[in-house]
Amino acid sequence: MTGAGADTGTAEYRIEDLAQASGATVRTIRAYQDRGLLPTPERRGRANVYRETHLARLRQIADLLDRGYTLASIKELLEAWDAGRGLGGVLGLVAEVHGPWTDEESDRISRRELDARFGGRQDDEAIAEAVELGVLERVPGRDDEFLVPSPQELAVAVELYAAGVPLPAISGHLRELRGQVEHIASRFLEFTTEHVFARYLGHRPPTDSDAAEAASLVRRLRPLAQQTVDAELARAMRTFATRHLHHHLGAEPTPLSDDALRPLLLPARTTQAVRALVGEEHVSAFVAAATEREVQARTLDGLTATHAKSRKIDESP
């Protein structure tokens, strides 16, 4: 039936033709219909007739799914669009968030060049771990070539290896670092959402104008997270590297006062639970009090155990 409406300028599709044109399966198209994601097709005899609007809608759904949206949220967006609220701003916001968060460009590297950078030694286990971590990505159909999403990250691994750090230690360090950085990213996102984006994204889906304004803010705020981390990392590295050097040279490090603040990373889930329990302004005090209480409890337990042990020795014949 494809092309049957050529005289009217509108293509028509059977469901099988629509599936072939869109890349979706017949079963998926029917499921979308049942969920209200597709307009109702025209009934002609015993067959349903689909048009270009259905094909365009299927492509929009596929694009939003690729961007990480659920079918429930896609339905809300499409309903807003059908109601005349527009999707231009929303899709612009999605594009900003899903766009690159760094100016670094990916690169490719051959297996021979990769082995040469790491001393000419072939290590399939290390390659597999690098792929698992996302430092390398396999190129389909090319066993001797890899995609490097972050050449800088690979260069750091090369320098550490050249300095004598074993590859398993480098991988373990990256796993640990990644967990800490993800915690920082989660906190920055929570912070900006609470103080900046909540007023634009408080209703679902956001209006076209609010989404466009939020997209503009993402562009402005995107560099701030990295700039803040860079500045704080530089400060912390200077502090701890100086202290470390003093320790190894036998110099007396600058003593920290009892009330000095020390950085402490907590899992995002723990921070969220504490915030829900006592409120944002009391998180630090709660964590400090809970820690002090735990230390006191363990100290008492240790003293009790020591006392009991001494008493048992004294009472022994």
XYZ file of C-alpha atoms in Angstrom:
317
model
C 0.000 0.000 0.000
C 3.054 2.259 0.294
C 2.675 5.137 -2.112
C -1.023 4.502 -2.678
C -1.749 8.064 -1.637
C 0.698 9.593 -4.084
C -2.060 11.432 -5.883
C -2.915 13.247 -2.666
C 0.722 13.792 -1.683
C 0.438 11.571 1.404
C 2.090 8.139 1.628
C 0.121 5.304 3.193
C 1.529 2.239 4.933
C 0.338 -1.119 6.096
C 1.737 -1.941 9.518
C 4.368 -4.234 7.970
C 5.482 -1.442 5.610
C 5.576 1.040 8.475
C 7.752 -1.348 10.493
C 10.193 -1.685 7.605
C 10.354 2.072 7.014
C 10.806 2.959 10.694
C 13.033 0.112 11.845
C 10.551 -0.829 14.579
C 8.905 -4.222 14.773
C 5.196 -4.789 14.159
C 4.878 -5.866 17.785
C 6.525 -2.624 18.975
C 4.225 -0.479 16.820
C 1.175 -2.202 18.264
C 2.532 -1.762 21.781
C 3.033 1.967 21.153
C -0.547 2.179 19.873
C -1.844 0.494 23.029
C 0.084 2.974 25.195
C -1.248 5.975 23.291
C 2.132 6.934 21.843
C 0.903 6.758 18.233
C -2.132 8.448 16.692
C -4.987 6.082 15.914
C -4.593 4.766 12.348
C -7.373 4.986 9.810
C -9.458 1.853 9.603
C -10.043 0.782 6.002
C -11.931 -2.478 5.709
C -10.055 -5.026 7.816
C -6.731 -3.176 7.669
C -5.233 -0.217 9.507
C -3.740 2.507 7.325
C -0.769 4.512 8.636
C 0.610 7.755 7.229
C 3.758 9.889 7.330
C 2.721 11.309 10.705
C 2.998 7.812 12.194
C 6.434 7.309 10.649
C 7.623 10.678 11.970
C 6.285 9.864 15.430
C 8.069 6.491 15.486
C 11.345 8.219 14.606
C 10.818 10.772 17.385
C 10.183 7.997 19.899
C 13.317 6.137 18.790
C 15.382 9.328 19.127
C 14.074 10.039 22.638
C 14.683 6.426 23.704
C 18.281 6.739 22.492
C 18.613 9.857 24.662
C 17.601 7.897 27.762
C 13.930 8.791 28.113
C 11.417 6.225 29.373
C 8.228 5.500 27.461
C 6.206 7.165 30.232
C 8.170 10.426 29.967
C 8.061 10.262 26.164
C 4.280 10.028 26.327
C 4.164 13.186 28.478
C 6.401 15.045 26.034
C 4.382 13.987 23.006
C 1.100 14.871 24.692
C 2.484 18.323 25.437
C 3.538 18.668 21.825
C 0.131 17.550 20.572
C -1.442 20.127 22.893
C 0.512 22.846 21.110
C 3.183 23.450 23.745
C 6.017 22.541 21.394
C 9.053 20.303 21.780
C 11.748 22.570 20.347
C 12.970 23.795 23.732
C 12.754 20.364 25.334
C 14.722 18.689 22.561
C 17.235 21.544 22.718
C 17.671 20.901 26.438
C 18.079 17.175 25.804
C 20.716 17.917 23.160
C 22.638 20.181 25.549
C 22.679 17.603 28.348
C 23.585 14.732 26.033
C 26.199 16.752 24.172
C 29.933 16.570 24.916
C 30.993 17.917 28.320
C 34.580 18.371 27.202
C 36.410 19.822 24.218
C 38.540 16.677 24.019
C 38.056 14.663 20.830
C 38.203 10.883 20.640
C 40.959 9.150 18.698
C 41.855 5.734 17.320
C 44.844 3.575 18.091
C 46.115 0.327 16.612
C 46.939 -2.667 18.777
C 50.573 -2.455 17.694
C 50.815 1.205 18.737
C 49.030 0.459 22.007
C 51.449 -2.345 22.871
C 54.392 -0.081 21.988
C 53.191 2.617 24.406
C 53.183 0.081 27.214
C 56.677 -1.270 26.726
C 55.993 -3.500 23.714
C 54.403 -6.161 25.912
C 51.159 -7.775 24.767
C 48.695 -8.032 27.646
C 45.253 -9.242 26.583
C 43.996 -9.151 30.171
C 44.925 -5.478 30.527
C 43.248 -4.717 27.187
C 40.047 -6.444 28.333
C 40.041 -4.432 31.570
C 40.620 -1.179 29.681
C 37.638 -2.004 27.464
C 35.519 -2.793 30.536
C 36.458 0.575 32.056
C 35.688 2.407 28.808
C 39.250 3.631 28.369
C 39.227 1.705 25.080
C 36.316 0.733 22.844
C 36.454 -2.042 20.292
C 35.908 -1.111 16.649
C 33.400 -3.510 15.039
C 35.109 -5.727 12.512
C 38.611 -4.546 13.496
C 40.423 -6.686 16.071
C 43.617 -4.665 15.655
C 42.157 -1.201 16.283
C 40.486 0.583 19.198
C 38.576 3.806 19.749
C 40.004 6.009 22.518
C 37.182 8.186 23.966
C 39.656 10.187 26.087
C 43.215 10.335 24.730
C 44.207 12.326 27.844
C 43.123 9.478 30.122
C 45.101 6.971 28.076
C 48.136 9.299 28.126
C 47.974 9.423 31.941
C 48.003 5.610 32.080
C 51.016 5.527 29.739
C 52.955 7.988 31.921
C 52.106 6.134 35.138
C 53.205 2.842 33.593
C 56.455 4.423 32.409
C 57.012 5.656 35.970
C 56.794 2.081 37.254
C 53.137 1.709 38.252
C 51.777 -1.772 37.353
C 48.775 -1.898 35.041
C 46.480 -3.596 37.629
C 47.279 -0.784 40.081
C 46.446 1.836 37.438
C 43.100 0.153 36.722
C 42.294 -0.120 40.420
C 43.143 3.536 40.969
C 40.894 4.549 38.065
C 37.982 2.553 39.491
C 38.407 4.231 42.871
C 38.811 7.686 41.327
C 35.768 7.193 39.118
C 33.573 6.430 42.120
C 34.729 9.593 43.900
C 34.290 11.777 40.812
C 30.809 10.378 40.202
C 29.946 11.382 43.773
C 31.166 14.918 43.084
C 29.179 15.061 39.831
C 26.060 13.838 41.619
C 26.394 16.514 44.302
C 26.996 19.280 41.748
C 23.904 18.165 39.846
C 21.806 18.111 43.029
C 23.121 21.554 43.982
C 22.398 23.182 40.622
C 19.018 21.463 40.330
C 17.946 22.737 43.744
C 19.166 26.311 43.326
C 18.968 26.892 39.560
C 16.985 24.407 37.505
C 14.100 23.625 39.858
C 12.212 26.730 38.757
C 12.409 25.623 35.112
C 11.837 21.909 35.537
C 9.306 21.941 38.363
C 6.459 20.907 36.062
C 6.463 17.935 33.716
C 7.006 18.345 30.919
C 8.467 21.866 31.076
C 7.121 24.548 28.787
C 9.002 25.168 25.594
C 10.327 28.524 26.807
C 11.414 27.160 30.210
C 13.229 24.251 28.560
C 14.997 26.637 26.186
C 16.083 28.830 29.125
C 17.316 25.760 31.011
C 19.314 24.683 27.940
C 20.955 28.106 27.853
C 21.873 27.766 31.528
C 23.394 24.330 30.916
C 25.693 25.901 28.328
C 26.737 28.600 30.815
C 27.148 26.339 33.842
C 28.692 23.346 32.077
C 32.328 24.504 32.551
C 31.832 25.407 36.227
C 31.964 21.859 37.573
C 35.327 21.153 35.961
C 36.723 24.575 36.886
C 35.726 24.079 40.523
C 37.177 20.569 40.673
C 40.406 21.740 38.992
C 40.854 24.575 41.503
C 40.048 22.425 44.537
C 42.224 19.558 43.327
C 45.155 21.936 42.851
C 44.664 23.294 46.378
C 44.350 19.823 47.914
C 47.349 18.438 45.992
C 49.542 21.297 47.207
C 48.436 20.763 50.805
C 48.829 16.993 50.870
C 51.935 16.835 48.688
C 53.686 19.318 51.012
C 52.654 17.323 54.059
C 53.755 14.084 52.386
C 57.146 15.545 51.469
C 57.693 16.836 55.034
C 56.911 13.391 56.377
C 59.447 11.646 54.140
C 62.135 14.297 54.727
C 61.680 14.093 58.476
C 60.392 17.660 58.787
C 57.658 18.501 61.242
C 54.359 18.993 59.400
C 52.143 21.899 60.309
C 49.826 20.549 62.999
C 46.107 20.640 62.352
C 43.933 22.186 65.010
C 41.272 20.057 66.660
C 38.499 21.966 64.916
C 40.132 21.962 61.460
C 37.853 20.827 58.666
C 38.934 17.791 56.680
C 37.307 16.714 53.402
C 35.243 13.534 53.626
C 33.516 11.813 50.698
C 30.294 9.937 51.391
C 28.209 7.847 48.974
C 25.515 9.941 47.289
C 22.800 7.627 48.638
C 23.999 8.185 52.216
C 24.070 11.960 51.744
C 20.569 11.927 50.271
C 19.223 9.859 53.178
C 20.756 12.208 55.759
C 19.450 15.257 53.896
C 15.935 13.795 53.867
C 16.209 13.057 57.590
C 17.601 16.329 58.972
C 17.550 18.842 56.104
C 20.307 20.290 53.914
C 21.615 22.758 56.497
C 22.161 20.058 59.150
C 23.916 17.373 57.056
C 27.457 18.253 58.170
C 26.499 18.509 61.840
C 24.626 15.195 61.701
C 27.543 13.363 60.068
C 29.991 14.842 62.596
C 27.765 13.921 65.542
C 27.145 10.406 64.243
C 30.859 9.880 63.682
C 31.753 11.165 67.149
C 29.105 8.936 68.695
C 30.467 5.902 66.867
C 34.024 6.707 67.977
C 32.891 7.085 71.595
C 30.951 3.829 71.429
C 33.931 1.936 70.064
C 36.209 3.515 72.662
C 33.867 2.385 75.444
C 33.651 -1.079 73.928
C 37.443 -1.249 73.791
C 37.824 -0.111 77.394
C 35.183 -2.583 78.546
C 36.837 -5.448 76.708
C 40.249 -4.523 78.144
C 38.844 -4.265 81.673
C 37.071 -7.614 81.374
C 40.231 -9.268 80.113
C 42.343 -7.803 82.958
C 39.781 -8.881 85.530
C 39.760 -12.408 84.145
C 43.559 -12.575 84.418
C 43.481 -11.246 87.999
C 40.891 -13.828 89.022
C 42.709 -16.736 87.449
C 44.402 -19.066 90.030
